[in-house]
Each structure stands twice: as structure tokens, then as C-alpha cells.
Amino acid sequence: MKFGGTSVGDVAAFQRVINVVASQAERRPVVVVSAMTKVTDALLAAFDTAKKGDLAGAIGMLEPHFARHVEVSKHFIPDETPNLFDTELEFARKEISDLLMRASRRSLPLSMLKDAVVSYGEQLSSRLLAEVLKSCGLNARQFDSRRLVVTDDEFGAAQPIWEETRDLVRLDLGRSIDAGEIPVAGGFIAANRAGETTTLGRGGSDYSAALFAAALNAGELQIWTDVTGVMTCDPRICSDARTIPVLSYEEAAELAYFGAKVLHPKTIKPAVDHGIPVRVCNTFEPDEIGTMVLGEAGESPSRIKSIAHKKNITILRITSARMLGSYGFMSAVFQVFERYRTVIDVISTSEVSIALTLDDTAEIEKIAADLSRLGDVEVEPGYAVICVVGNGLRASTGLAAKIFSTINDINIALVSHGASSVNLTFVVKEDSAADVIRKLHKDFF
Ligand code: ASP
Ligand code: MG
């Protein structure tokens, strides 16, 4: 069971987590937890402040966040009981100050110090949650994930070394579960072979949870967050949007781009590869079923699962007679985007032109200027990408035709179909997007 930062944001959130864990205690859960909301950001900001030389400022900005931990601890843990969290917090304060001082003096490599500092978010949240669960009568025990997840030396975005991680997790957590305990571990944090603290990249707690689930051959990986899974479309557009019960991994991956609320495909891959179902659950509605992601969701012919969309999209078109029959043209175009570190989303090409969509237009003028050496460039803002996802697109003939005939009065600016057999994407003017989505939703759901 993985709980994200908002699920451990304050006293009320901790109470919800206690209820969820207690209600499933006999299923022998392992609990993975993110840092309390905003704590990772605060630690990163403190690190930057210290790096610039303002040590006192850096330490000062963490105090309110320590106070949030203390408030939770005080609320759940009676004063007289020995409290491992208080001890942990005292150590953490000293260690963080020491690390920030090193950062200000640059006495160790900065990337290494940064991971060491940022790891305290999960070190503290996991210790706090374990103590809180214990105070509620649950047999919880905190584990330091830096002794469980072994990674390479890529600080800030370390890659786990699977075999070593698997063996450690099986040994330590396996033994704890067999002893009737509920292991509680921080997500996101790990260590390299030398024992130096590393992190798995922002949002990496899901990744840790998936690794633990895979290593332990868990019956299910539950990702507890503040939404009830993935919806058939945006509920702000269609009031009859509903939660999708089952998605295949492929479908979930295609939908990931459309909302931060959807699982990142990379992070749940270890679980999916080991055949472990991944369930998105809502701490506010713990009895709702949520969305289940499976390696193979089973074909449901002529079904689409979700209509996702994104507004504020710009179309860029490059037309050039030079493109006809030549090689290397695409490569030259893509290099321009690489140079300006700009992500391209949808792409469609003809013999002498390329159309593509961009989400981030910060560098659009420079990009257009560079591209104009390759051909005529047009930039058109004000579009929306609409993406229809479902295994049904692969399984049934005529579904694409049905989709387009449903919206035959709408002008479609760009279509992309076939790269993935579960995704049909098209681009329309932003002001017609809501109408298109409602029509499709009505027809297909
Ligand atoms: N606390 C880390 C972050 O904010 C990891 C996570 O939340 O998954 O990125
Ligand atoms: Mg998070």
C-alpha cells in the first residue's frame, strides 16, 4: 500500500491512512509512504538556499515543516509513551544542518549532498507513520529504504539494481511480515552500493512501492491518492464521467501524459512485469473500487476506455519541397527541438510537410526561426489534443470510422493513429473540444 504526500499531509490525512491500513491488516500489507506534502519541495529549496551561502535562511525555512510532523506526532502519540519519532527528528535536525553546511561550503559533491538532504522527507514521514500506527495498536515497524533499495550512482535519478534490491527486500521485509509485523518504508529514497543516499527521481515513491511489490510477489499493489482512479473523461466536462474499472498497462501508459493524477508508466512497470495488479485508490473514498491496471486487461471488443484531452496546444507545421525523397530531414527538424529542450507530442507527416503539437511554447520563436531554414513554418495556437484510448481500437474494425462519424461536423486539424494500437489522437480547435468530448462520451459510454 503506497500513500502519496497528500495522503499524509496533516492529522486528518494520517487518520485516513490509519483506517485504511487497519481495515486491511489481515491481508499482511507493506506500507510505502512519500514525504508529507510540500516537504520534498521545501528540502530542495533549503538546499538551494544553503548552496547560495544563506545557511541560517535554509535551516529556518524547514522549521514550519518539522512543526507539521510534530503536530501529527503529538496528536496521535500520548505524551508518556517513548516516542522514536522525537529522537529521529532531533537527529534529523542536526544531520540536515550539517549537510546544508557542507552544501554552503561545497565540501562534498553537490549532487550527493542534495539527495542526502532531500531523503529526510521520507525518512521522517516513514518513522512518523510507523510510530502513529503503533500508537493505534498496529504492529508496525519502520524500515530504512536506503538499506533495501540498491541503485547505481546517478544521484537524483538513480536506477535500482533489481536482483540486489529483490534479495534485500525479501530477506528483511519478508521476515518482518512473517513475524506478523506491518513494515513501513519511505518511498523514493535508496542508496548506491557504497551506501551513499540516492533518490529515484521526483514522484519516485510509486517506483519504490512497485519494486517492493514485485520482490515480495504481492497479491496487489495499491496506490493510495486523492482521486478514485482514472475516469472515462474529465468530469468537469461530462457529469456522467465515471471511474474506469480496468485498464491494461498499455492503455494506462497512453493516458499518463494527460494528467499528473494518472500513474506514471515507468514507475509501476516492475509490478506489471511481475503480473501484479496495480490499483489506484482514493483515501477519501476508501470503499470505492478505483481503477485496476493489469499487464493484459483482456480485449473488450469495440470498447474504448477513456477520452482524454489537453488544452492550450500549439500546432507547428513545416512545409518543404526538400523533404520529398530525402533522408535526414526529420532528424534535422527534431534536432531543433532537442536544442531548445522542447517536448513534441503528436506528430503527423505527409510527403512534403510535418505537423506537430507542442504543449510548452516558451522557446517557440527561436524554434520557428531555426526551422525556417528547413522550410516554411506556420505556428497556430489555440488547439486541444483529444485522445481516445482503448484496446478495442485494436480489436475491432470500423471503430475509428465510428469515432469520426460521431463528430463529422467538426474540423479536425491533425490526426495520429497507428503508432499505438490502443490510441487514436486528433487535434481540434480549443473551443470545440468540450463539445467533441461530450458527443464521443455520449456515444461510447
Ligand atoms: N517525495 C518525493 C517527491 O515529492 C517522492 C514522491 O512523492 O513520490 O517527488
Ligand atoms: Mg508525491
Coordinates of C-alpha atoms and ligand atoms in Angstrom, one line a residue:
M1 CA 0.0 0.0 0.0
K2 CA 1.6 3.2 -1.1
F3 CA 0.4 6.5 0.3
G4 CA 1.3 9.7 -1.5
G5 CA 2.3 13.0 0.0
T6 CA -1.3 14.4 0.1
S7 CA -2.4 11.2 1.9
V8 CA 0.0 12.1 4.8
G9 CA -0.4 15.9 4.7
D10 CA -1.8 16.5 8.1
V11 CA -3.6 15.0 11.2
A12 CA -6.8 14.2 9.3
A13 CA -4.9 12.6 6.4
F14 CA -2.9 10.4 8.9
Q15 CA -6.2 9.3 10.4
R16 CA -7.5 8.2 7.0
V17 CA -4.3 6.2 6.4
I18 CA -4.7 4.5 9.8
N19 CA -8.2 3.5 8.9
V20 CA -7.1 2.1 5.6
V21 CA -4.2 0.1 6.9
A22 CA -6.2 -1.2 9.9
S23 CA -9.0 -2.3 7.6
Q24 CA -6.6 -4.4 5.6
A25 CA -4.3 -5.5 8.4
E26 CA -5.1 -9.2 8.0
R27 CA -4.1 -9.1 4.3
R28 CA -0.5 -8.6 5.5
P29 CA 0.3 -5.2 4.0
V30 CA 3.6 -3.5 3.4
V31 CA 3.2 0.3 3.7
V32 CA 5.3 2.6 1.5
V33 CA 5.0 6.3 2.1
S34 CA 6.0 9.6 0.4
A35 CA 7.2 12.7 2.3
M36 CA 4.5 14.8 3.8
T37 CA 3.1 17.2 1.1
K38 CA 5.5 20.1 0.2
V39 CA 8.3 18.7 2.3
T40 CA 10.4 17.5 -0.7
D41 CA 10.0 20.9 -2.3
A42 CA 11.0 22.6 0.9
L43 CA 14.1 20.5 1.3
L44 CA 15.1 21.2 -2.2
A45 CA 14.6 24.9 -1.7
A46 CA 16.6 24.8 1.6
F47 CA 19.4 23.1 -0.3
D48 CA 19.4 25.8 -3.0
T49 CA 19.4 28.5 -0.3
A50 CA 22.3 26.9 1.5
K51 CA 24.2 26.5 -1.8
K52 CA 24.0 30.2 -2.3
G53 CA 25.5 30.7 1.2
D54 CA 22.5 31.5 3.3
L55 CA 22.8 28.7 5.8
A56 CA 20.5 30.3 8.5
G57 CA 17.8 31.0 5.9
A58 CA 18.0 27.5 4.7
I59 CA 17.5 25.9 8.1
G60 CA 14.8 28.4 9.0
M61 CA 12.6 27.5 6.1
L62 CA 12.4 23.9 7.2
E63 CA 11.1 24.7 10.7
P64 CA 7.4 25.0 9.8
H65 CA 7.7 21.6 8.1
F66 CA 9.2 20.0 11.2
A67 CA 6.4 21.6 13.1
R68 CA 3.8 19.8 10.9
H69 CA 5.4 16.5 11.8
V70 CA 5.5 17.3 15.5
E71 CA 1.8 18.3 15.4
V72 CA 0.9 14.9 13.9
S73 CA 3.1 13.1 16.4
K74 CA 1.6 15.0 19.4
H75 CA -1.9 14.3 18.2
F76 CA -1.6 10.5 18.0
I77 CA 1.1 9.6 20.4
P78 CA 0.4 10.0 24.1
D79 CA 3.0 12.1 26.0
E80 CA 4.2 9.4 28.4
T81 CA 4.9 6.8 25.8
P82 CA 8.5 6.5 24.5
N83 CA 8.5 8.1 21.1
L84 CA 11.0 7.1 18.5
F85 CA 9.9 9.9 16.3
D86 CA 11.0 12.6 18.6
T87 CA 14.5 11.1 18.7
E88 CA 14.5 10.7 15.0
L89 CA 13.6 14.3 14.5
E90 CA 16.3 15.5 16.8
F91 CA 18.9 13.5 14.8
A92 CA 17.4 14.7 11.5
R93 CA 17.7 18.4 12.5
K94 CA 21.4 18.0 13.3
E95 CA 22.1 15.9 10.3
I96 CA 20.3 18.2 7.9
S97 CA 22.1 21.3 9.3
D98 CA 25.4 19.5 8.9
L99 CA 24.6 18.6 5.3
L100 CA 23.4 22.1 4.5
M101 CA 26.6 23.5 5.9
R102 CA 28.6 21.2 3.7
A103 CA 26.5 22.4 0.8
S104 CA 27.2 26.0 1.6
R105 CA 30.9 25.2 1.8
R106 CA 30.9 22.8 -1.1
S107 CA 32.8 20.2 0.9
L108 CA 31.2 17.3 -0.8
P109 CA 29.8 16.8 -4.3
L110 CA 26.6 18.8 -4.5
S111 CA 24.5 16.1 -6.3
M112 CA 25.3 13.7 -3.4
L113 CA 24.5 16.2 -0.7
K114 CA 21.3 17.1 -2.4
D115 CA 20.0 13.5 -2.3
A116 CA 21.1 13.2 1.3
V117 CA 19.1 16.3 2.3
V118 CA 16.0 15.5 0.3
S119 CA 15.9 12.0 1.6
Y120 CA 14.8 13.3 5.1
G121 CA 11.3 13.9 3.7
E122 CA 10.7 10.1 3.5
Q123 CA 12.9 9.3 6.4
L124 CA 10.8 11.4 8.7
S125 CA 7.4 10.5 7.2
S126 CA 8.1 6.8 7.4
R127 CA 9.2 7.0 11.0
L128 CA 6.3 9.2 11.9
L129 CA 3.7 6.9 10.2
A130 CA 5.2 3.8 11.8
E131 CA 5.0 5.4 15.3
V132 CA 1.5 6.6 14.7
L133 CA 0.3 3.2 13.5
K134 CA 1.9 1.6 16.6
S135 CA 0.1 4.1 18.9
C136 CA -3.1 2.8 17.3
G137 CA -2.3 -0.7 18.2
L138 CA -1.0 -1.9 14.9
N139 CA 2.2 -3.9 14.9
A140 CA 4.1 -1.6 12.6
R141 CA 7.8 -1.4 12.1
Q142 CA 9.8 1.2 10.2
F143 CA 12.5 0.2 7.7
D144 CA 15.1 2.5 6.2
S145 CA 14.7 2.1 2.4
R146 CA 18.3 3.1 2.0
R147 CA 19.1 -0.4 3.3
L148 CA 16.6 -2.1 1.0
V149 CA 16.8 -0.4 -2.5
V150 CA 20.2 -0.6 -4.1
T151 CA 20.8 1.7 -7.0
D152 CA 23.5 3.0 -9.4
D153 CA 25.3 6.3 -8.7
E154 CA 23.0 8.5 -10.7
F155 CA 22.1 10.9 -7.8
G156 CA 18.7 12.5 -8.3
A157 CA 17.5 9.8 -10.8
A158 CA 19.1 6.6 -9.6
Q159 CA 18.3 3.3 -11.3
P160 CA 17.5 0.4 -9.0
I161 CA 19.7 -2.7 -9.3
W162 CA 16.9 -5.3 -9.3
E163 CA 18.5 -8.6 -8.1
E164 CA 20.2 -7.0 -5.1
T165 CA 17.1 -5.0 -4.2
R166 CA 14.9 -8.0 -4.6
D167 CA 17.0 -10.1 -2.3
L168 CA 17.3 -7.5 0.4
V169 CA 13.6 -6.8 0.4
R170 CA 12.7 -10.5 0.5
L171 CA 15.0 -11.0 3.4
D172 CA 14.2 -8.0 5.6
L173 CA 10.6 -7.3 4.8
G174 CA 9.7 -11.0 4.2
R175 CA 11.0 -11.8 7.7
S176 CA 9.1 -8.9 9.2
I177 CA 5.8 -9.9 7.5
D178 CA 6.2 -13.5 8.6
A179 CA 6.7 -12.2 12.2
G180 CA 3.2 -10.6 11.9
E181 CA 4.6 -7.0 11.5
I182 CA 3.5 -4.3 9.2
P183 CA 6.6 -3.0 7.6
V184 CA 6.6 0.8 6.9
A185 CA 9.2 2.2 4.5
G186 CA 9.8 5.5 2.8
G187 CA 9.4 5.6 -1.0
F188 CA 11.8 7.5 -3.3
I189 CA 15.0 7.0 -1.2
A190 CA 17.7 4.4 -1.8
A191 CA 21.4 4.0 -1.6
N192 CA 24.2 3.1 -4.0
R193 CA 26.5 0.1 -3.4
A194 CA 28.8 2.3 -1.4
G195 CA 25.9 3.1 0.9
E196 CA 25.5 6.7 -0.2
T197 CA 22.0 8.0 -0.2
T198 CA 20.4 8.3 -3.6
T199 CA 16.8 9.1 -4.8
L200 CA 14.8 7.6 -7.7
G201 CA 13.5 10.9 -9.2
R202 CA 10.5 13.1 -8.4
G203 CA 7.4 11.1 -7.7
G204 CA 9.6 8.0 -7.2
S205 CA 7.6 6.6 -4.3
D206 CA 5.4 4.7 -6.6
Y207 CA 8.5 3.2 -8.1
S208 CA 9.7 2.0 -4.7
A209 CA 6.3 0.5 -4.0
A210 CA 6.3 -1.3 -7.3
L211 CA 9.8 -2.7 -6.6
F212 CA 8.7 -4.0 -3.1
A213 CA 5.5 -5.5 -4.6
A214 CA 7.5 -7.3 -7.3
A215 CA 10.2 -8.5 -4.9
L216 CA 7.5 -9.9 -2.4
N217 CA 5.3 -11.2 -5.2
A218 CA 2.4 -9.2 -3.7
G219 CA -1.2 -10.0 -4.4
E220 CA -1.8 -6.4 -5.3
L221 CA -0.1 -3.0 -5.4
Q222 CA -2.4 -0.3 -4.1
I223 CA -1.5 3.3 -4.9
W224 CA -3.5 5.5 -2.5
T225 CA -4.0 9.0 -3.6
D226 CA -6.7 11.7 -3.7
V227 CA -8.7 10.6 -6.8
T228 CA -10.7 7.4 -7.4
G229 CA -8.6 6.2 -10.3
V230 CA -8.8 7.1 -14.0
M231 CA -12.0 8.5 -15.4
T232 CA -13.7 7.8 -18.7
C233 CA -13.3 11.5 -19.3
D234 CA -12.9 14.8 -17.5
P235 CA -15.9 15.0 -15.0
R236 CA -15.8 18.8 -15.3
I237 CA -16.8 18.3 -19.0
C238 CA -19.3 15.4 -18.7
S239 CA -21.2 15.0 -15.5
D240 CA -21.7 11.3 -16.2
A241 CA -18.0 10.5 -16.4
R242 CA -17.1 7.5 -14.3
T243 CA -14.2 5.6 -13.0
I244 CA -12.7 3.0 -15.4
P245 CA -12.6 -0.4 -13.6
V246 CA -9.8 -2.0 -15.5
L247 CA -7.0 -0.6 -17.8
S248 CA -4.2 -2.5 -19.5
Y249 CA -0.7 -1.3 -18.8
E250 CA -0.5 -0.1 -22.5
E251 CA -3.7 1.9 -22.1
A252 CA -2.5 3.4 -18.8
A253 CA 0.8 4.4 -20.4
E254 CA -1.0 6.2 -23.2
L255 CA -3.2 8.1 -20.8
A256 CA -0.3 9.1 -18.5
Y257 CA 0.5 12.3 -20.5
F258 CA -2.9 13.7 -19.9
G259 CA -2.9 14.1 -16.2
A260 CA -0.4 14.0 -13.3
K261 CA -3.1 12.1 -11.4
V262 CA -2.6 9.1 -13.6
L263 CA 0.2 6.7 -12.8
H264 CA 3.5 7.2 -14.5
P265 CA 4.0 4.1 -16.6
K266 CA 7.7 3.8 -15.7
T267 CA 7.1 3.7 -12.0
I268 CA 4.6 0.8 -12.0
K269 CA 6.4 -1.3 -14.6
P270 CA 8.2 -3.6 -12.1
A271 CA 4.8 -4.6 -10.6
V272 CA 3.2 -5.0 -14.0
D273 CA 6.1 -7.1 -15.3
H274 CA 5.6 -9.5 -12.4
G275 CA 1.9 -9.9 -13.1
I276 CA 0.9 -7.9 -10.0
P277 CA -2.3 -5.9 -10.4
V278 CA -2.0 -2.2 -9.6
R279 CA -5.0 -0.5 -8.1
V280 CA -5.5 3.3 -7.8
C281 CA -7.4 4.0 -4.6
N282 CA -8.8 7.2 -3.0
T283 CA -8.1 7.8 0.7
F284 CA -11.2 10.0 0.8
E285 CA -13.4 7.2 -0.6
P286 CA -11.7 4.0 0.6
D287 CA -14.6 1.8 -0.2
E288 CA -14.7 2.7 -3.9
I289 CA -13.1 0.1 -6.1
G290 CA -10.8 2.5 -8.1
T291 CA -9.0 1.7 -11.3
M292 CA -7.1 -1.6 -11.7
V293 CA -4.1 -1.7 -14.1
L294 CA -3.2 -5.1 -15.4
G295 CA -0.5 -6.3 -17.8
E296 CA -3.3 -7.5 -20.1
A297 CA -6.7 -6.2 -19.4
G298 CA -8.4 -8.7 -21.7
E299 CA -9.8 -7.5 -25.0
S300 CA -13.2 -6.0 -24.8
P301 CA -14.1 -5.7 -28.5
S302 CA -15.4 -2.4 -29.8
R303 CA -14.8 -0.8 -26.4
I304 CA -12.9 2.4 -25.8
K305 CA -11.9 3.1 -22.2
S306 CA -11.2 6.8 -21.9
I307 CA -11.4 10.1 -23.8
A308 CA -8.6 12.2 -22.5
H309 CA -7.7 15.7 -23.6
K310 CA -5.3 18.6 -23.1
K311 CA -5.9 22.2 -24.0
N312 CA -3.6 25.1 -24.7
I313 CA -1.8 23.2 -27.5
T314 CA 0.0 24.8 -30.4
I315 CA 0.3 23.3 -33.8
L316 CA 3.5 23.8 -35.7
R317 CA 3.7 23.0 -39.4
I318 CA 6.8 22.8 -41.6
T319 CA 6.4 22.5 -45.3
S320 CA 9.3 22.0 -47.6
A321 CA 9.8 20.6 -51.1
R322 CA 13.2 19.5 -49.9
M323 CA 11.6 16.8 -47.8
L324 CA 10.4 14.8 -50.8
G325 CA 12.5 11.7 -51.3
S326 CA 15.3 13.0 -49.0
Y327 CA 16.7 11.4 -45.9
G328 CA 17.7 13.1 -42.7
F329 CA 15.0 15.8 -42.9
M330 CA 13.1 14.6 -39.9
S331 CA 16.3 14.3 -38.0
A332 CA 17.2 17.9 -38.8
V333 CA 13.8 19.0 -37.6
F334 CA 14.0 17.1 -34.3
Q335 CA 17.4 18.4 -33.6
V336 CA 15.9 21.9 -33.3
F337 CA 13.5 20.7 -30.6
E338 CA 16.3 18.9 -28.8
R339 CA 18.4 22.1 -28.9
Y340 CA 15.6 24.0 -27.1
R341 CA 14.7 21.1 -24.8
T342 CA 11.1 21.2 -26.0
V343 CA 8.8 18.2 -25.9
I344 CA 6.9 17.2 -29.1
D345 CA 3.6 15.4 -28.5
V346 CA 1.5 14.4 -31.6
I347 CA 3.2 14.1 -35.0
S348 CA 1.8 13.6 -38.4
T349 CA 3.6 13.8 -41.7
S350 CA 2.9 13.9 -45.4
E351 CA 5.3 13.8 -48.3
V352 CA 6.3 17.4 -48.1
S353 CA 5.2 18.5 -44.6
I354 CA 5.3 17.8 -41.0
A355 CA 2.7 18.9 -38.4
L356 CA 3.4 18.5 -34.7
T357 CA 1.9 19.7 -31.5
L358 CA 3.6 21.4 -28.5
D359 CA 2.5 21.9 -25.0
D360 CA 5.3 24.1 -23.9
T361 CA 5.8 27.2 -26.1
A362 CA 8.4 29.0 -24.1
E363 CA 11.0 28.8 -26.9
I364 CA 8.6 28.8 -29.8
E365 CA 10.0 31.9 -31.5
K366 CA 13.6 30.6 -31.5
I367 CA 12.4 27.2 -32.7
A368 CA 10.4 28.7 -35.5
A369 CA 13.3 30.8 -36.6
D370 CA 15.7 27.8 -36.7
L371 CA 13.1 25.7 -38.5
S372 CA 12.6 28.3 -41.2
R373 CA 15.9 27.4 -42.6
L374 CA 14.4 24.0 -43.4
G375 CA 11.1 25.1 -44.9
D376 CA 8.0 27.3 -44.4
V377 CA 6.9 27.4 -40.8
E378 CA 3.4 28.1 -39.5
V379 CA 2.6 28.4 -35.8
E380 CA -1.1 28.1 -34.8
P381 CA -2.0 28.3 -31.1
G382 CA -5.4 27.6 -29.5
Y383 CA -5.9 23.9 -30.1
A384 CA -6.7 20.9 -28.0
V385 CA -5.5 17.3 -28.3
I386 CA -8.1 14.7 -27.9
C387 CA -7.0 11.1 -27.3
V388 CA -9.3 8.1 -27.5
V389 CA -7.7 5.1 -25.7
G390 CA -8.8 1.5 -25.6
N391 CA -7.8 -2.0 -26.5
G392 CA -11.0 -2.0 -28.5
L393 CA -9.3 0.1 -31.2
R394 CA -7.0 -2.8 -31.9
A395 CA -9.7 -5.5 -31.6
S396 CA -12.5 -4.1 -33.8
T397 CA -12.8 -2.9 -37.3
G398 CA -14.7 0.3 -38.0
L399 CA -14.2 1.9 -34.6
A400 CA -12.1 4.7 -36.0
A401 CA -14.8 5.4 -38.6
K402 CA -17.4 5.4 -35.9
I403 CA -15.4 7.9 -33.8
F404 CA -15.1 10.3 -36.8
S405 CA -18.6 10.0 -37.9
T406 CA -19.8 10.9 -34.4
I407 CA -18.1 14.3 -34.8
N408 CA -18.5 14.8 -38.6
D409 CA -19.4 18.4 -38.2
I410 CA -16.0 19.3 -36.5
N411 CA -13.0 20.4 -38.3
I412 CA -10.0 18.1 -37.4
A413 CA -6.6 19.8 -37.7
L414 CA -4.4 16.7 -37.3
V415 CA -4.8 13.0 -36.7
S416 CA -2.4 10.4 -35.4
H417 CA -3.3 6.8 -35.4
G418 CA -1.4 3.6 -35.7
A419 CA 1.7 4.3 -33.6
S420 CA 0.0 2.6 -30.8
S421 CA -2.8 0.1 -31.4
V422 CA -4.8 1.4 -28.4
N423 CA -4.6 5.1 -29.1
L424 CA -6.3 7.4 -31.6
T425 CA -5.4 11.0 -31.3
F426 CA -6.6 14.1 -33.1
V427 CA -6.4 17.8 -32.7
V428 CA -9.3 20.3 -32.8
K429 CA -9.8 24.0 -32.1
E430 CA -9.8 24.5 -28.4
D431 CA -13.3 26.0 -28.3
S432 CA -14.9 22.9 -29.8
A433 CA -13.1 20.4 -27.6
A434 CA -15.7 20.2 -24.8
D435 CA -18.4 19.6 -27.4
V436 CA -16.4 16.9 -29.1
I437 CA -15.7 15.1 -25.8
R438 CA -19.4 15.2 -24.8
K439 CA -20.5 13.8 -28.1
L440 CA -18.0 10.9 -28.0
H441 CA -18.7 10.2 -24.4
K442 CA -22.4 10.0 -25.0
D443 CA -21.9 7.6 -27.9
F444 CA -19.3 5.3 -26.4
F445 CA -20.2 5.2 -22.8
Ligands
ASP1 N1 8.6 12.9 -2.1 C1 9.1 12.7 -3.5 C2 8.6 13.8 -4.4 O1 7.9 14.7 -3.9 C3 8.7 11.3 -4.0 C4 7.2 11.1 -4.1 O2 6.3 11.8 -3.6 O3 6.8 10.1 -4.7 O4 8.9 13.8 -5.5
MG2 MG 4.4 12.7 -4.4

